[in-house]
PDB file of C-alpha atoms in Angstrom:
ATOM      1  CA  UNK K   1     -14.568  22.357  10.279  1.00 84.00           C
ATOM      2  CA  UNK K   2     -12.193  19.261  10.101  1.00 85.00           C
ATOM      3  CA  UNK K   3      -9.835  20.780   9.083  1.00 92.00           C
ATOM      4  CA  UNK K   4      -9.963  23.531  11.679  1.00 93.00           C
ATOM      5  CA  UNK K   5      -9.589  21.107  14.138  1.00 92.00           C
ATOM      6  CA  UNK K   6      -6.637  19.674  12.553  1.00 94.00           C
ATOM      7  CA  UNK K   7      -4.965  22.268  12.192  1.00 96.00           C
ATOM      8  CA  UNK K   8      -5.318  22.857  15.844  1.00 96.00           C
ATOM      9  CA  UNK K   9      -4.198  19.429  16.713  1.00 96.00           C
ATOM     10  CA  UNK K  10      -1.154  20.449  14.862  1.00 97.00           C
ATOM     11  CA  UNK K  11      -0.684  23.533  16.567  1.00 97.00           C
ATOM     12  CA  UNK K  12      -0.762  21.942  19.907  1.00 97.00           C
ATOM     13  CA  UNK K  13       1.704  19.547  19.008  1.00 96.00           C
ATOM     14  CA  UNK K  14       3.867  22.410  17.478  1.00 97.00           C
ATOM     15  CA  UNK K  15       3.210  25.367  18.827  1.00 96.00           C
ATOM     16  CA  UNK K  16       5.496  27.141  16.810  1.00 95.00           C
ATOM     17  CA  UNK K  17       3.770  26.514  13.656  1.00 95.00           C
ATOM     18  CA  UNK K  18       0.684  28.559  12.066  1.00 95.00           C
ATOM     19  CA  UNK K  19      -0.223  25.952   9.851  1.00 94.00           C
ATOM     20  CA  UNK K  20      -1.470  26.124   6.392  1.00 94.00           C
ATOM     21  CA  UNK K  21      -3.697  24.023   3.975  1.00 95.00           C
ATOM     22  CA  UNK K  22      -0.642  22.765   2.203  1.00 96.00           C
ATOM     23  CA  UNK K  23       1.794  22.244   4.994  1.00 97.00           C
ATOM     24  CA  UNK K  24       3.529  18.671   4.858  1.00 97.00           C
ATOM     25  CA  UNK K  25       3.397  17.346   8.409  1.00 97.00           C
ATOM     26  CA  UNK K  26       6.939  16.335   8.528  1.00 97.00           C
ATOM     27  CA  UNK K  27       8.564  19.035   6.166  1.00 97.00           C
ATOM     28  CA  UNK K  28       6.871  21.676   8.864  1.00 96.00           C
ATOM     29  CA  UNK K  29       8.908  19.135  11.731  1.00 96.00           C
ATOM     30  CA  UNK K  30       6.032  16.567  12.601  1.00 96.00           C
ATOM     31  CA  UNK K  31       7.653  13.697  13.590  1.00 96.00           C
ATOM     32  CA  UNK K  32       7.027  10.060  14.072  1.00 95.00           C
ATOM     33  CA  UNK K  33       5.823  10.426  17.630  1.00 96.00           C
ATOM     34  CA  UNK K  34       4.036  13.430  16.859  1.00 97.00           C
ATOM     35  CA  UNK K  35       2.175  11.439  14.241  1.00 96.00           C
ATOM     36  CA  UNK K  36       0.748   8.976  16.543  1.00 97.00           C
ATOM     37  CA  UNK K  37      -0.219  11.643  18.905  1.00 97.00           C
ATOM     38  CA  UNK K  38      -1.905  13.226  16.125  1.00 96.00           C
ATOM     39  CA  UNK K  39      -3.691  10.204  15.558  1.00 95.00           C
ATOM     40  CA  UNK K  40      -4.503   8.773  18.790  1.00 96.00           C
ATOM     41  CA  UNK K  41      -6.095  12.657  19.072  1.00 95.00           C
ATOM     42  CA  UNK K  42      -7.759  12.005  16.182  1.00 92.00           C
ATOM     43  CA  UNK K  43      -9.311   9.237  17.429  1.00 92.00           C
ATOM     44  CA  UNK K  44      -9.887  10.270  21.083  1.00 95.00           C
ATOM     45  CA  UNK K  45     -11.760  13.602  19.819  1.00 92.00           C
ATOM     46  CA  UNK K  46     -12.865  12.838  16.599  1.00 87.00           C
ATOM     47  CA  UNK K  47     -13.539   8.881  16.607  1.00 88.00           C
ATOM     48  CA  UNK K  48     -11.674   8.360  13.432  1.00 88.00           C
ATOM     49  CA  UNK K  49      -9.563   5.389  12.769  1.00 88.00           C
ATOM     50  CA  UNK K  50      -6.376   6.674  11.107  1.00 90.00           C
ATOM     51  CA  UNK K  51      -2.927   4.861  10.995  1.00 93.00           C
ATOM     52  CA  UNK K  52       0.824   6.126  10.016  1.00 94.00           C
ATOM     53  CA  UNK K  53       0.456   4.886   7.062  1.00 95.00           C
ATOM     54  CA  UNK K  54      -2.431   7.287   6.423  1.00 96.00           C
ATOM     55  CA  UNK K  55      -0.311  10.219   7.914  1.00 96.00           C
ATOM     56  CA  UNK K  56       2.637   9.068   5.770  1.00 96.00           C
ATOM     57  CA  UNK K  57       0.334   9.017   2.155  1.00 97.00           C
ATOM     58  CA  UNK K  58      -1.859  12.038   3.177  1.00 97.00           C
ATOM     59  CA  UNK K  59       1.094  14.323   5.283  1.00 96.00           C
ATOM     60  CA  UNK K  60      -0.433  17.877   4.077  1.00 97.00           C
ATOM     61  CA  UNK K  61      -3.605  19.505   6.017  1.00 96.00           C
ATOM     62  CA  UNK K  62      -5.625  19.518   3.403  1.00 96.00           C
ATOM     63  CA  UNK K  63      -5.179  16.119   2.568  1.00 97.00           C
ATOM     64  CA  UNK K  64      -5.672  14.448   5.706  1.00 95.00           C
ATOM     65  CA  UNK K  65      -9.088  16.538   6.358  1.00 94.00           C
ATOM     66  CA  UNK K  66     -10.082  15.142   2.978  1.00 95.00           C
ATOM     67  CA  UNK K  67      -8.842  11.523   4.006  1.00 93.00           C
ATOM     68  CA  UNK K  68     -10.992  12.454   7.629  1.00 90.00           C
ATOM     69  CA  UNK K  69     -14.264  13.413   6.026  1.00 90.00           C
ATOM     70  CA  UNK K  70     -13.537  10.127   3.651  1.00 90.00           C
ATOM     71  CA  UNK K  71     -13.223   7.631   6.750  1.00 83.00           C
ATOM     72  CA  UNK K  72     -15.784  10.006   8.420  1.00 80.00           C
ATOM     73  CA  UNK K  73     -18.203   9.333   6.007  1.00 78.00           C
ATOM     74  CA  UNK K  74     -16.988   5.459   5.337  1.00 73.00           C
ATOM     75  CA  UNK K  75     -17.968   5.094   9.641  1.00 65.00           C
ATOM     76  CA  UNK K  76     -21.032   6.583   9.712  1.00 60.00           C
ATOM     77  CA  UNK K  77     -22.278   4.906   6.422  1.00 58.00           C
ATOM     78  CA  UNK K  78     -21.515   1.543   8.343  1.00 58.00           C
ATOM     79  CA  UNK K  79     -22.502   2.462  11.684  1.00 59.00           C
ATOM     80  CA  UNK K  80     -25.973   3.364  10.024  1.00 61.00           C
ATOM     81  CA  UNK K  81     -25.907  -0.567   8.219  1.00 54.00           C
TER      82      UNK K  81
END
């Protein structure tokens, strides 16, 4: 499911794209600017607190829905303590 929504944030933020578990968010033509509306999406929809520097290590779908069910996961556990 996360990364169904990902995919679609990507998609709205490049609507040319049909993207794909292994897509690199830059290589595809993600940008800088992009990345923080990716992430400020991320966090508006989601509640998840990602930074650039996140993006930048974890660029492919797949990865970053990993890294989101990680930090999903990490928020809840505390949230819960």
């Amino acid at each position: 499911p996360l990364e169904c929504a990902l995919a679609a944030i990507w998609k709205s933020l490049m609507p040319q794209l049909e993207p794909c578990r292994e897509d690199d968010f830059f290589a595809v033509g993600g940008n800088s600017l992009m990345g923080v509306r990716l992430i400020n999406r991320l966090h508006s929809e989601h509640g998840l607190e990602i930074d650039l520097r996140d993006l930048l290590a974890h660029p492919s779908l797949s990865a970053m829905a990993d890294l989101m069910r990680a930090r999903s996961s990490e928020q809840t556990s505390v949230s819960q303590a």
